[in-house]
Amino acid sequence: VDTKGFVQLDGSFFQRLDEAYLNSPTATMCLLKFHEYCVPTGLLDEYQSLWKKIENDYIRYGYFVLNVQYDIDANVTGVVYKNPKDFLPKEQDDNDNVTTFKNIKTGKEYPAFNKDKAIVKSQFAKEGFAKFTGQIYMYNDSSMPFRVTPLYSVINWMELEKDASTYVSKASDNAM
């Protein structure tokens, strides 16, 4: 597999990205502006909290993760927000579509989202409906198994800005 040009994610990737966002005045303002203009019209109040989580993850990491819940007839009964940092693609089919996700904190595996009721029912049969914990829907608009945020390309610049606010503050204190 040719991995040239792909970002290799290690255990500190999300921590490094979060610290860069929080310590960079420019990145912080970019995120705030994204939040300001990323507002769906007519969103019901009951979905506002879920939307804020989705919006935050998509802006920061480039994707978001939901756990889709079903009833015994394979009808969707709801979605539960999941932290995208906890899920990685585990298995793929012949077309490189993710078929299984793994929660790296718990070790639990989840099938990838598929709206076909026959497939959902076959997943019930495999695990038993009582043990079935739903499917993982990972929104990703790239051709990779998971997307890397466009802001990753400037992470070194964000980290460089880390002490800029301290410098400006001290310069202001010294009347410079």
Coordinates of N, CA and C in Angstrom, one line a residue, residues 9 16 21 25 27 41 44 52 56 58 70 79 81 83 87 89 92 95-96 109 128 137 141 150 164:
L9 N -1.5 8.9 11.5 CA -2.1 9.3 12.8 C -1.5 8.4 13.9
R16 N -2.6 16.8 20.0 CA -1.7 17.9 19.3 C -2.6 18.9 18.6
Y21 N -5.3 24.2 18.3 CA -6.5 25.0 18.2 C -6.6 26.0 19.4
P25 N -4.4 32.0 18.5 CA -5.5 33.0 18.4 C -6.2 33.0 17.0
A27 N -6.4 30.3 14.8 CA -7.2 29.1 14.7 C -8.5 29.3 15.5
T41 N -31.1 26.2 9.1 CA -32.4 26.9 9.3 C -33.5 25.9 9.7
L44 N -35.0 21.9 14.7 CA -35.9 21.8 15.9 C -35.0 21.9 17.2
K52 N -24.7 20.9 17.6 CA -23.5 21.6 18.1 C -22.3 20.6 18.2
N56 N -19.1 20.9 15.8 CA -17.8 21.1 16.4 C -16.8 20.0 15.9
Y58 N -16.9 18.3 13.1 CA -16.7 18.4 11.7 C -15.7 19.6 11.4
Y70 N -31.6 1.0 16.3 CA -32.7 0.4 15.6 C -33.7 -0.3 16.5
V79 N -30.4 8.4 17.0 CA -28.9 8.5 16.8 C -28.3 9.0 18.1
Y81 N -24.7 10.6 19.6 CA -23.4 11.2 19.3 C -22.3 10.3 19.9
N83 N -17.9 10.2 20.3 CA -16.7 11.0 20.1 C -15.8 10.4 18.9
F87 N -13.1 6.3 17.6 CA -13.4 5.3 16.5 C -12.4 5.3 15.4
P89 N -11.6 3.0 11.6 CA -12.0 1.9 10.7 C -11.2 0.6 11.0
Q92 N -12.4 -3.3 5.9 CA -12.9 -2.7 4.7 C -13.3 -3.8 3.7
N95 N -14.0 -2.8 -2.1 CA -14.1 -1.5 -2.7 C -13.5 -0.4 -1.8
D96 N -12.8 -0.8 -0.7 CA -12.3 0.1 0.3 C -13.3 0.8 1.1
E109 N -16.5 -3.5 18.7 CA -16.6 -3.4 17.3 C -18.1 -3.1 16.9
G128 N -27.5 -11.2 17.9 CA -28.7 -11.3 18.8 C -29.2 -9.9 19.0
Y137 N -22.2 5.5 12.0 CA -22.3 6.3 10.8 C -21.2 7.3 11.0
D141 N -16.4 13.1 3.8 CA -16.5 13.5 2.4 C -15.2 13.4 1.6
P150 N -8.9 19.9 7.0 CA -8.0 20.8 6.2 C -7.1 21.7 7.1
A164 N 2.2 33.7 21.0 CA 2.0 35.0 20.5 C 1.2 35.9 21.4

